[in-house]
Coordinates of C-alpha atoms in Angstrom, one line a residue:
Chain Y
M1 CA -33.3 -20.7 30.0
S2 CA -31.1 -17.7 29.5
G3 CA -27.7 -18.6 30.2
M4 CA -25.6 -21.8 30.1
I5 CA -23.5 -23.3 32.6
V6 CA -19.5 -23.3 31.8
N7 CA -17.5 -24.7 34.4
G8 CA -20.3 -24.7 37.3
E9 CA -20.7 -21.1 36.1
V10 CA -23.8 -19.8 34.4
K11 CA -22.9 -17.5 31.7
H12 CA -25.8 -15.0 30.4
K13 CA -25.9 -13.1 27.4
S14 CA -25.3 -9.9 28.8
S15 CA -21.4 -11.0 29.9
Y16 CA -20.9 -11.3 26.5
S17 CA -22.5 -7.8 24.8
N18 CA -19.4 -6.0 24.9
I19 CA -17.3 -8.9 22.5
S20 CA -17.1 -7.8 19.0
S21 CA -18.9 -10.0 16.5
E22 CA -15.8 -10.8 15.0
S23 CA -14.7 -12.7 18.5
Y24 CA -17.7 -13.9 19.3
L25 CA -18.0 -17.2 17.7
N26 CA -14.3 -18.0 18.8
T27 CA -15.7 -17.1 22.4
I28 CA -18.8 -19.4 22.1
L29 CA -17.0 -22.2 20.0
Q30 CA -14.3 -21.9 23.5
E31 CA -16.9 -22.4 25.7
A32 CA -19.1 -25.2 23.8
Y33 CA -15.4 -27.0 23.2
F34 CA -14.3 -27.0 27.0
S35 CA -17.9 -27.4 28.4
G36 CA -17.9 -31.0 25.6
A37 CA -21.2 -29.3 23.7
M38 CA -19.1 -29.3 20.4
N39 CA -16.1 -32.1 19.8
A40 CA -13.1 -31.4 17.6
P41 CA -14.6 -33.2 14.3
D42 CA -17.4 -30.3 14.8
I43 CA -15.2 -27.5 15.0
E44 CA -13.1 -28.8 12.2
N45 CA -16.1 -28.8 10.1
L46 CA -16.8 -25.5 10.7
Q47 CA -13.2 -24.4 9.8
L48 CA -13.7 -26.4 6.4
Q49 CA -17.3 -24.5 5.6
C50 CA -15.0 -21.2 6.8
L51 CA -12.3 -21.8 4.5
Q52 CA -14.6 -22.5 1.5
L53 CA -16.6 -19.6 1.7
V54 CA -13.5 -17.5 2.1
A55 CA -12.2 -19.1 -1.1
R56 CA -15.7 -18.3 -2.7
K57 CA -15.4 -14.6 -1.4
S58 CA -12.0 -14.3 -2.7
E59 CA -13.2 -14.9 -6.1
D60 CA -16.0 -12.5 -6.4
F61 CA -13.7 -9.9 -4.9
S62 CA -11.0 -10.8 -7.6
G63 CA -13.8 -10.8 -10.4
G64 CA -13.2 -14.6 -11.1
N65 CA -9.7 -13.1 -12.8
S66 CA -6.8 -14.2 -10.2
S67 CA -7.2 -17.5 -8.6
S68 CA -4.4 -16.4 -6.0
I69 CA -4.5 -13.0 -3.6
R70 CA -2.7 -11.4 -0.6
V71 CA -2.9 -13.2 2.5
E72 CA -3.7 -9.9 4.8
L73 CA -6.8 -9.6 2.0
A74 CA -8.0 -13.4 2.7
E75 CA -7.4 -12.6 6.6
S76 CA -9.7 -9.8 6.3
I77 CA -12.1 -11.9 4.2
M78 CA -12.3 -14.6 7.0
K79 CA -12.5 -12.0 9.6
S80 CA -15.3 -10.1 7.8
I81 CA -17.0 -13.9 7.4
L82 CA -16.5 -14.8 11.2
Y83 CA -17.9 -11.2 12.0
A84 CA -21.1 -11.7 10.2
I85 CA -21.5 -14.8 11.8
G86 CA -20.8 -13.3 15.0
M87 CA -23.7 -10.7 14.7
Y88 CA -26.0 -13.8 13.5
L89 CA -25.3 -15.8 16.4
K90 CA -25.6 -12.5 19.1
A91 CA -29.2 -12.0 18.1
L92 CA -30.0 -15.5 18.8
P93 CA -31.8 -15.5 22.6
N94 CA -28.8 -17.3 24.3
E95 CA -25.5 -19.1 24.0
I96 CA -27.4 -22.7 24.0
S97 CA -29.2 -21.3 20.4
A98 CA -25.9 -20.3 19.4
I99 CA -24.3 -23.5 19.8
E100 CA -26.7 -25.7 18.4
K101 CA -26.8 -23.4 15.4
L102 CA -23.7 -23.8 14.9
K103 CA -23.8 -27.5 15.2
T104 CA -26.9 -27.7 12.7
E105 CA -26.4 -24.7 10.1
A106 CA -24.4 -24.6 7.4
V107 CA -21.9 -21.5 7.8
S108 CA -23.1 -20.1 4.3
Y109 CA -26.7 -19.9 5.5
M110 CA -25.2 -18.0 9.6
F111 CA -23.4 -16.0 6.9
S112 CA -25.9 -14.2 4.8
E113 CA -28.7 -14.2 7.9
G114 CA -25.3 -12.2 9.9
R115 CA -25.4 -9.9 6.3
R116 CA -28.7 -9.6 6.6
I117 CA -28.4 -8.1 10.5
I118 CA -25.4 -6.4 9.1
D119 CA -27.6 -4.5 6.8
H120 CA -30.2 -3.4 9.2
K121 CA -28.0 -2.6 11.8
L122 CA -26.3 0.0 9.1
E123 CA -29.9 1.4 8.4
L124 CA -30.3 2.0 12.3
T125 CA -26.8 3.5 12.2
R126 CA -27.7 6.0 9.4
K127 CA -30.8 7.0 11.4
I128 CA -29.1 7.7 14.6
Y129 CA -26.6 9.5 12.8
K130 CA -29.3 11.7 11.4
M131 CA -30.5 12.3 14.7
V132 CA -26.7 13.2 16.1
K133 CA -26.6 15.9 13.5
S134 CA -29.9 17.6 14.2
N135 CA -28.9 17.7 18.0
R136 CA -25.3 18.3 17.4
L137 CA -23.8 21.6 19.7
V138 CA -23.1 24.7 18.4
T139 CA -19.1 25.2 19.2
K140 CA -16.0 25.3 17.9
N141 CA -14.2 23.0 19.0
Y142 CA -12.7 21.4 15.9
T143 CA -12.4 17.9 16.6
Y144 CA -16.2 17.8 18.0
N145 CA -16.9 19.8 14.2
A146 CA -14.5 17.2 12.2
T147 CA -15.1 13.8 13.6
L148 CA -19.3 14.8 13.2
V149 CA -19.4 16.2 9.5
E150 CA -16.3 14.7 7.7
G151 CA -14.9 11.5 9.9
I152 CA -18.3 10.0 10.3
K153 CA -19.7 10.5 7.3
S154 CA -16.8 8.7 5.6
F155 CA -17.6 5.9 7.2
F156 CA -20.7 5.5 5.4
D157 CA -19.1 6.2 2.3
N158 CA -16.6 3.5 2.9
Y159 CA -18.3 0.9 4.8
N160 CA -18.0 -2.3 3.0
P161 CA -20.4 -4.8 4.8
E162 CA -19.4 -7.9 2.2
Y163 CA -15.6 -8.1 2.7
F164 CA -14.7 -5.8 5.5
S165 CA -17.6 -5.5 8.0
H166 CA -15.5 -5.9 11.0
E167 CA -13.3 -2.5 9.8
V168 CA -14.2 1.2 10.8
P169 CA -13.2 3.3 7.9
A170 CA -13.7 6.4 9.4
S171 CA -11.4 9.0 11.5
I172 CA -13.2 9.4 14.7
D173 CA -11.1 11.8 16.9
Y174 CA -13.6 13.0 19.1
Q175 CA -13.0 10.9 22.4
L176 CA -16.6 9.9 24.0
C177 CA -16.7 10.2 27.9
N178 CA -17.2 6.6 27.9
P179 CA -14.9 5.2 25.5
I180 CA -16.1 1.9 23.4
E181 CA -14.0 -1.0 24.0
G182 CA -14.5 -4.6 22.4
L183 CA -16.8 -3.6 19.9
S184 CA -15.5 -3.2 15.7
G185 CA -17.6 -2.7 12.9
V186 CA -20.7 -1.2 11.8
E187 CA -21.2 -2.3 16.0
F188 CA -18.7 0.0 17.0
M189 CA -20.3 3.1 15.1
F190 CA -23.7 2.4 16.3
K191 CA -22.8 2.6 20.3
Y192 CA -20.5 5.2 19.0
L193 CA -23.5 7.7 17.6
Q194 CA -25.9 6.4 20.1
Q195 CA -23.3 7.8 22.9
L196 CA -22.5 10.3 21.5
Y197 CA -26.1 11.4 20.7
L198 CA -26.6 11.2 24.9
E199 CA -23.9 13.5 25.7
N200 CA -24.9 16.1 23.0
E201 CA -28.5 15.6 24.5
F202 CA -27.4 16.3 27.8
C203 CA -25.2 19.5 26.8
R204 CA -28.6 20.6 25.2
S205 CA -29.7 21.3 28.8
F206 CA -27.5 24.3 28.2
E207 CA -26.9 27.2 26.4
A208 CA -24.4 27.1 24.0
C209 CA -23.0 30.4 25.0
H210 CA -22.5 29.0 28.7
I211 CA -20.6 25.7 27.2
R212 CA -18.3 27.8 25.2
N213 CA -17.4 30.2 28.5
L214 CA -17.0 27.4 30.3
L215 CA -14.6 25.7 27.6
F216 CA -12.9 28.8 27.2
G217 CA -12.4 28.9 30.8
Y218 CA -10.8 25.7 30.9
D219 CA -8.1 26.8 27.7
E220 CA -8.5 29.7 25.9
G221 CA -7.6 27.6 23.2
Y222 CA -10.4 24.8 23.3
E223 CA -11.0 25.1 20.0
D224 CA -8.1 23.1 18.9
L225 CA -7.8 20.3 22.0
L226 CA -9.3 17.2 22.0
I227 CA -11.2 17.4 24.7
N228 CA -14.6 15.7 25.7
I229 CA -17.2 18.6 26.2
F230 CA -19.7 16.6 27.8
E231 CA -17.3 15.9 30.6
H232 CA -16.7 19.1 31.6
V233 CA -20.4 20.6 31.1
L234 CA -21.4 17.4 33.5
T235 CA -18.5 18.2 36.2
A236 CA -19.5 22.4 36.1
A237 CA -23.0 21.1 36.4
L238 CA -22.3 18.6 39.6
G239 CA -20.2 21.8 40.8
C240 CA -23.3 24.1 40.4
V241 CA -25.3 21.4 42.3
L242 CA -22.9 21.1 45.0
L243 CA -23.5 24.6 45.8
D244 CA -26.4 24.3 46.2
R245 CA -27.2 27.0 42.9
T246 CA -29.0 25.4 39.7
P247 CA -26.9 24.5 36.7
G248 CA -28.4 26.4 34.2
D249 CA -25.5 28.4 33.5
L250 CA -22.5 26.3 34.4
T251 CA -21.0 29.6 36.0
I252 CA -18.9 29.0 39.2
T253 CA -16.6 31.7 40.4
A254 CA -12.8 30.8 41.7
E255 CA -13.9 32.0 45.2
E256 CA -16.7 29.4 44.7
V257 CA -14.2 27.1 43.8
K258 CA -12.2 27.7 47.3
Y259 CA -15.0 27.1 48.7
L260 CA -15.8 23.9 47.3
Y261 CA -12.3 22.9 48.0
M262 CA -13.0 23.1 51.8
S263 CA -16.2 21.9 51.9
L264 CA -14.9 18.4 50.1
Q265 CA -12.5 17.3 52.6
E266 CA -14.4 15.0 54.5
G267 CA -12.8 11.9 53.0
E268 CA -13.2 9.9 49.4
A269 CA -16.0 7.6 50.8
T270 CA -18.3 11.0 51.8
L271 CA -17.3 12.4 48.7
E272 CA -18.6 9.9 46.3
L273 CA -21.7 9.5 48.2
R274 CA -22.5 13.5 47.8
L275 CA -21.2 13.4 44.3
Y276 CA -23.7 10.8 43.5
E277 CA -26.4 12.7 45.5
A278 CA -25.8 15.7 43.8
A279 CA -26.2 13.8 40.6
E280 CA -29.5 12.7 41.2
K281 CA -30.6 16.4 42.3
M282 CA -29.1 17.7 38.9
L283 CA -31.2 15.0 37.1
Q284 CA -34.1 16.7 39.0
V285 CA -33.5 20.2 38.3
L286 CA -33.1 19.5 34.6
D287 CA -35.9 17.1 34.3
I288 CA -34.0 14.6 32.7
P289 CA -36.4 11.4 33.0
A290 CA -35.1 9.2 30.2
M291 CA -33.6 6.1 31.4
P292 CA -31.1 5.8 28.7
M293 CA -29.9 9.4 29.6
R294 CA -29.9 8.7 33.4
N295 CA -27.2 5.4 32.8
Y296 CA -25.2 7.2 30.6
I297 CA -24.9 10.1 33.5
K298 CA -24.8 7.0 36.5
A299 CA -21.8 5.1 33.9
S300 CA -19.7 8.4 33.8
M301 CA -19.9 9.2 37.3
P302 CA -17.1 7.1 38.5
K303 CA -14.8 8.8 36.1
I304 CA -16.3 12.3 37.1
I305 CA -15.6 11.2 40.8
A306 CA -12.1 9.9 40.1
Y307 CA -10.9 13.2 38.4
I308 CA -12.8 15.6 41.4
T309 CA -11.4 13.3 44.3
N310 CA -7.7 13.3 42.8
A311 CA -8.3 17.4 42.3
V312 CA -9.3 17.4 45.9
R313 CA -6.6 15.2 47.1
T314 CA -3.8 17.4 45.2
N315 CA -5.3 21.1 45.6
T316 CA -6.0 21.5 42.1
L317 CA -9.7 21.7 42.3
E318 CA -9.5 24.8 39.9
K319 CA -8.4 22.9 37.1
T320 CA -11.6 20.3 37.4
V321 CA -14.0 22.5 38.4
V322 CA -13.3 25.2 35.9
V323 CA -14.5 29.1 36.1
A324 CA -16.5 29.8 33.3
V325 CA -14.9 32.6 31.4
N326 CA -16.6 35.3 29.1
P327 CA -14.2 35.4 26.1
D328 CA -16.3 39.2 24.7
L329 CA -15.7 40.4 28.0
K330 CA -12.2 40.3 28.1
P331 CA -10.3 43.4 27.5
K332 CA -8.3 43.5 24.1
I333 CA -5.5 45.2 22.4
R334 CA -6.0 45.1 18.5
F335 CA -2.8 44.4 16.6
E336 CA -2.4 45.4 12.9
S337 CA 0.3 43.3 11.2
G338 CA 0.6 45.4 8.4
T339 CA 1.0 45.4 4.7
K340 CA 3.1 43.1 3.5
M341 CA 6.3 44.3 0.7
A342 CA 5.8 43.3 -3.0
D343 CA 7.0 39.4 -3.6
E344 CA 9.8 40.5 -5.8
D345 CA 11.1 43.4 -3.2
Y346 CA 10.9 40.7 -0.5
R347 CA 12.5 37.9 -2.7
G348 CA 15.1 40.3 -3.3
L349 CA 15.7 41.1 0.3
V350 CA 16.1 37.0 1.0
A351 CA 18.8 36.6 -1.1
E352 CA 20.3 39.9 -0.1
L353 CA 20.2 38.6 3.7
M354 CA 21.6 35.1 2.7
A355 CA 24.5 36.6 0.6
C356 CA 25.7 38.7 3.4
R357 CA 28.6 37.8 5.1
F358 CA 28.2 39.7 8.6
T359 CA 25.9 39.5 11.3
S360 CA 25.8 43.4 11.5
D361 CA 24.9 43.9 8.0
R362 CA 22.2 41.4 7.9
L363 CA 20.8 43.5 11.1
A364 CA 21.3 46.5 9.3
L365 CA 19.6 45.4 6.2
I366 CA 16.4 44.3 8.5
R367 CA 16.3 47.5 10.4
E368 CA 16.8 49.8 7.1
R369 CA 14.5 47.6 4.6
I370 CA 11.7 46.3 7.2
S371 CA 8.8 48.2 7.9
T372 CA 6.0 45.6 9.1
F373 CA 5.4 43.3 11.6
A374 CA 4.2 41.1 8.7
D375 CA 7.2 40.8 6.9
L376 CA 9.0 41.1 9.6
E377 CA 7.6 37.7 11.1
D378 CA 8.2 36.4 7.5
I379 CA 11.9 37.0 7.7
L380 CA 12.6 35.6 10.9
M381 CA 11.3 32.0 9.5
D382 CA 12.9 32.3 5.7
A383 CA 16.2 34.5 6.0
E384 CA 17.6 31.5 7.9
L385 CA 19.0 33.5 10.2
E386 CA 21.2 32.2 13.3
A387 CA 19.5 31.6 16.4
M388 CA 21.7 34.7 18.0
E389 CA 20.9 36.7 14.9
V390 CA 16.9 36.5 15.9
A391 CA 17.7 37.3 19.5
A392 CA 19.5 40.4 18.3
V393 CA 16.2 41.2 16.1
L394 CA 13.9 40.1 19.1
A395 CA 15.7 42.3 21.3
G396 CA 14.9 45.6 19.1
L397 CA 11.3 45.0 19.5
E398 CA 8.5 46.2 21.3
A399 CA 6.8 44.2 23.9
V400 CA 3.8 44.4 22.0
E401 CA 5.7 42.8 18.9
L402 CA 6.8 40.2 21.1
A403 CA 3.7 39.7 22.3
A404 CA 2.1 39.0 18.6
L405 CA 5.0 36.9 17.6
I406 CA 4.9 34.3 20.3
K407 CA 1.1 34.5 20.1
K408 CA 1.7 33.5 16.4
H409 CA 4.1 31.1 17.4
P410 CA 3.2 30.2 20.9
Y411 CA 6.5 28.6 22.1
N412 CA 4.8 26.8 24.8
S413 CA 1.7 25.6 23.2
E414 CA 0.9 22.3 24.8
V415 CA -1.4 21.0 20.9
E416 CA 0.8 19.3 19.5
V417 CA 0.8 19.7 15.7
D418 CA 3.6 19.1 13.1
I419 CA 5.3 22.1 12.3
S420 CA 8.0 23.2 10.2
E421 CA 11.8 22.8 11.0
A422 CA 11.6 27.1 10.8
E423 CA 8.7 27.5 12.9
E424 CA 10.4 25.0 15.4
K425 CA 13.7 27.1 15.2
L426 CA 11.4 30.7 15.5
R427 CA 10.3 29.3 18.8
G428 CA 12.9 27.7 20.2
C429 CA 14.5 31.5 20.2
L430 CA 11.4 32.7 21.4
R431 CA 12.0 30.6 24.3
G432 CA 15.4 31.5 24.8
Y433 CA 14.5 34.9 24.6
M434 CA 11.8 35.4 27.0
D435 CA 13.9 32.7 29.5
A436 CA 16.9 35.1 29.3
I437 CA 14.8 38.5 29.8
N438 CA 13.9 40.1 33.4
R439 CA 10.7 38.7 35.2
D440 CA 8.9 42.1 34.7
K441 CA 9.0 42.2 31.1
R442 CA 8.5 38.8 30.5
K443 CA 5.1 39.1 32.9
E444 CA 4.4 42.8 30.8
I445 CA 4.6 40.7 27.0
I446 CA 2.5 37.6 28.1
E447 CA -0.1 39.8 29.7
I448 CA 0.0 41.8 26.7
N449 CA -0.4 38.0 25.1
Q450 CA -3.2 37.3 26.8
Q451 CA -5.4 40.5 25.2
L452 CA -3.8 40.6 22.0
V453 CA -6.0 40.1 18.9
I454 CA -4.0 40.2 16.0
E455 CA -5.6 41.5 13.0
G456 CA -5.1 39.9 9.3
C457 CA -2.5 40.8 7.1
Y458 CA -2.3 41.2 3.4
Chain V
M1 CA -6.9 -25.9 16.7
L2 CA -10.2 -23.6 17.6
E3 CA -8.2 -20.8 15.9
F4 CA -9.4 -19.2 12.0
E5 CA -6.2 -19.1 10.8
I6 CA -6.2 -19.2 6.8
I7 CA -2.4 -20.2 6.4
G8 CA -1.9 -23.2 8.5
F9 CA -5.4 -24.2 8.2
A10 CA -5.9 -24.3 4.5
S11 CA -2.1 -25.6 3.5
S12 CA -2.5 -29.7 3.7
M13 CA -5.9 -29.3 1.9
L14 CA -5.2 -26.8 -0.5
Q15 CA -1.7 -28.8 -1.9
R16 CA -3.7 -32.2 -2.1
L17 CA -6.1 -30.2 -4.4
A18 CA -3.1 -28.8 -6.6
V19 CA -1.4 -31.9 -7.3
E20 CA -4.6 -33.4 -8.5
E21 CA -5.4 -30.6 -10.8
I22 CA -1.5 -30.5 -12.0
E23 CA -1.4 -34.0 -12.9
K24 CA -5.0 -33.5 -14.8
C25 CA -2.8 -31.5 -17.4
N26 CA -0.6 -34.2 -18.2
A27 CA -3.8 -35.6 -20.6
F28 CA -3.1 -32.2 -22.2
T29 CA 0.4 -32.0 -22.7
A30 CA 1.1 -35.7 -23.8
D31 CA 0.5 -34.1 -27.3
Y32 CA 3.5 -32.4 -26.9
G33 CA 5.3 -34.8 -25.5
L34 CA 5.5 -33.5 -22.2
I35 CA 4.9 -35.6 -18.8
L36 CA 5.1 -34.7 -15.4
T37 CA 6.0 -37.5 -13.2
H38 CA 4.3 -37.6 -9.8
N39 CA 7.3 -36.7 -7.9
D40 CA 7.9 -33.8 -10.7
V41 CA 4.4 -32.7 -9.7
I42 CA 4.8 -32.7 -5.8
E43 CA 7.8 -30.5 -6.3
L44 CA 6.1 -27.9 -8.4
V45 CA 3.1 -27.7 -5.5
E46 CA 6.4 -27.0 -3.2
T47 CA 7.6 -24.4 -5.8
R48 CA 4.3 -22.9 -5.8
S49 CA 3.4 -23.3 -2.0
D50 CA 6.9 -21.5 -1.7
S51 CA 6.3 -18.8 -3.9
L52 CA 2.9 -18.0 -2.9
K53 CA 4.7 -17.7 0.8
S54 CA 7.4 -15.2 -0.3
N55 CA 5.1 -12.8 -1.8
G56 CA 2.6 -13.1 0.7
R57 CA -0.2 -14.6 -1.0
I58 CA -2.4 -17.8 -1.1
E59 CA -4.4 -19.7 -3.3
F60 CA -7.5 -21.5 -2.9
G61 CA -8.5 -23.7 -6.0
G62 CA -5.9 -25.9 -7.9
G63 CA -4.5 -22.5 -9.1
A64 CA -2.3 -21.1 -11.8
V65 CA 0.3 -23.8 -12.5
G66 CA -2.2 -25.8 -14.6
K67 CA -2.8 -22.4 -16.4
I68 CA 0.9 -21.6 -17.0
I69 CA 1.4 -25.5 -18.1
K70 CA -1.3 -25.4 -20.9
E71 CA -0.3 -21.7 -22.2
F72 CA 3.5 -22.6 -22.6
C73 CA 3.3 -26.6 -23.6
D74 CA 3.4 -25.5 -27.1
S75 CA 6.4 -23.1 -27.0
P76 CA 9.4 -24.1 -29.3
Y77 CA 11.6 -23.0 -26.4
I78 CA 10.4 -26.0 -24.2
Y79 CA 11.1 -29.5 -24.7
K80 CA 11.5 -32.8 -22.5
E81 CA 14.6 -31.9 -20.7
N82 CA 13.8 -28.5 -19.4
Y83 CA 10.2 -28.9 -19.6
A84 CA 9.7 -29.3 -15.6
E85 CA 12.6 -26.9 -14.5
T86 CA 11.2 -24.2 -17.0
I87 CA 7.5 -24.4 -15.3
H88 CA 9.2 -24.0 -11.8
G89 CA 11.1 -21.0 -12.8
L90 CA 7.7 -19.7 -14.8
T91 CA 5.8 -20.5 -11.8
E92 CA 7.9 -18.4 -9.5
I93 CA 7.7 -15.5 -12.1
F94 CA 4.4 -15.7 -12.2
Y95 CA 3.4 -15.1 -8.5
F96 CA 6.4 -12.8 -8.0
Y97 CA 5.1 -10.4 -10.5
K98 CA 1.1 -10.8 -9.4
N99 CA 2.8 -8.6 -6.4
E100 CA 4.7 -6.3 -8.6
T101 CA 1.7 -5.4 -11.1
L102 CA -0.5 -4.8 -7.9
D103 CA -2.7 -7.3 -9.0
L104 CA -4.0 -5.1 -12.1
L105 CA -3.6 -7.9 -14.4
S106 CA -5.6 -10.8 -14.1
D107 CA -4.6 -14.7 -14.2
D108 CA -5.0 -15.3 -17.6
D109 CA -3.3 -11.8 -19.4
L110 CA 0.0 -12.1 -17.1
I111 CA 0.6 -15.8 -18.3
K112 CA -0.5 -14.6 -21.8
Y113 CA 2.0 -11.6 -21.8
M114 CA 4.8 -14.0 -20.2
K115 CA 4.3 -16.1 -23.1
D116 CA 4.5 -13.5 -25.9
C117 CA 7.8 -12.6 -24.2
F118 CA 9.3 -15.9 -23.8
D119 CA 8.8 -17.0 -27.0
G120 CA 9.7 -13.6 -28.5
S121 CA 12.2 -11.3 -27.7
C122 CA 13.7 -13.7 -24.6
Q123 CA 13.7 -16.6 -26.8
G124 CA 13.0 -18.8 -24.1
S125 CA 15.5 -17.0 -21.7
L126 CA 13.9 -16.9 -17.8
E127 CA 16.2 -14.5 -17.0
L128 CA 15.7 -11.9 -19.7
L129 CA 11.8 -12.8 -19.2
A130 CA 11.7 -11.9 -15.5
E131 CA 14.3 -9.4 -15.3
K132 CA 13.8 -7.4 -18.4
E133 CA 10.3 -7.7 -20.0
L134 CA 8.2 -8.3 -16.9
A135 CA 10.3 -5.7 -14.7
K136 CA 9.6 -2.9 -17.8
M137 CA 5.9 -3.9 -17.8
A138 CA 5.3 -3.8 -13.9
T139 CA 7.0 -0.8 -13.8
N140 CA 4.4 0.7 -16.6
L141 CA 1.4 -0.6 -14.7
R142 CA 2.5 1.0 -11.4
Y143 CA 3.1 4.3 -13.4
G144 CA 0.1 4.1 -15.0
Y145 CA 1.0 3.7 -18.8
P146 CA 0.0 0.7 -21.2
M147 CA 2.2 -2.5 -20.3
D148 CA 4.2 -2.4 -23.6
Y149 CA 5.1 1.5 -23.6
T150 CA 8.7 2.6 -24.1
E151 CA 10.8 5.5 -23.8
E152 CA 11.1 5.6 -27.4
Q153 CA 7.2 6.0 -27.6
E154 CA 8.0 9.0 -25.1
E155 CA 10.2 10.4 -27.3
A156 CA 8.0 10.7 -30.4
S157 CA 5.2 12.1 -28.6
D158 CA 7.7 14.7 -26.9
D159 CA 8.6 15.3 -30.6
E160 CA 5.1 16.0 -32.1
W161 CA 4.3 18.3 -29.5
D162 CA 7.5 20.4 -30.1
D163 CA 6.1 20.4 -33.6
S164 CA 2.6 21.5 -33.2
Q165 CA 4.1 24.3 -30.9
W166 CA 5.9 25.5 -34.3

């Protein structure tokens, strides 16, 4: 028998697969208690043994030097013990065997067996990390690269299976298409890497430059965004298949998106069916026979379908099925920031500006002494000018200079980062200035801004 | 009942263990004319529990109170009349400074330091021990200095450095 009967309901092992090992013991105990398989003395005996193990582990942790430890530490050690026992119980064929073991085996035995399983899982996780590193995508997305290189590496450097096995000491900022819920410790990391491997493997069916163009088409600043690459690639590939094209280059034109929008107006049920058919066709075209990959794409489909359905409903399909843009083909305006003045002269100028009593004097000084964009930018940040004074300086700039300033200080950036007070003030002034000028000039500045490449300043 | 909560579950069993262990110390301290009655011991264990709770700590064995009693029983400033009261005070101070010293000192080292100060510069004053000597020592440890580091030592080393420049 592979399951157990609880309250007239057969519980199969699979129903617990997404419960963290830390909570698994409690889940089993609750079911065993309410079904009468274990009684109160059985459970008290388990709790007492766990406590004795916590006491022993706490002493080991302090090296026998301290008879007391912080409560948070003791709680963490307890969680770690429960996690290890949970790992052992999860490895058993079913819940009946788990309850049997809980009644007959000593907690210390279950803990040491669980630790053995954790060590083994950690080894497997290391191996899969190597595989993920070898099938990693070539992309400039910062979160993807930072998570893969530094974030996950720190897990292997800091994971402590003896005292903190339930923790994930890593910075995992890159979000997967299917978030991992309920798992912790090495189980979480194993599953995360497993899914990341599949996402990478799917994306590697396409050229890196096509993925770059797709992401650039989604947002020019894709390098700094918290996005899931697989999700965008899968959506674009499905879009290509819906257009009866091979998904090879992930390229969809604006006209094709409009056509797609028109052709997807047949109701949500039909849309869902068409997308599932497109997914099946895409798997055939890309020649993806492996079951884990097929299952992962199948698991991702509800999310993609929800995005596309919503986009069709709100007539915003172009934001979901993205038109790829090759950044190399965009016309460019190169802008030189110029050479900065000597530090000593600059300090003198800032002091002089701050000592000026009248706005007109300050503006005159800036006009007279500032000759490069690099210095102007610094002065706007450092000289503690009033908003009105900044506006007066901005009014004297050419459109290309304003475009460069906005490029370097994007006042309408959607990327949330910590910025300094001076930076925030400058962005506020730029926003105020752009709102105040006439529409044609604003349009001109924005167009230049989109084509601008700022060369480094020295 | 099904939860594995450390505090609630552990407290009653651990208190019983602590009472037994502290009562055993009477055999050791009797030579100095110092004896704790059963009620004294129960009160002491309560003080220990309160101190542990207020400092966010937990103790699994009989604990540090037995060690404090054995270390301090030969102090010239402890006698029959103030024995129980002083051990109460020392217990509170001990757990407070376990946290303040960031667990950098072992139980034995902290108790030894407390004893040296209590018998030495504090001349039996718990107030001086807690507010002055241990506070200074804890600050030193947190800033990475030796336990008995003083500002005079810093000035002396500064002078030495200045002289060497000339």
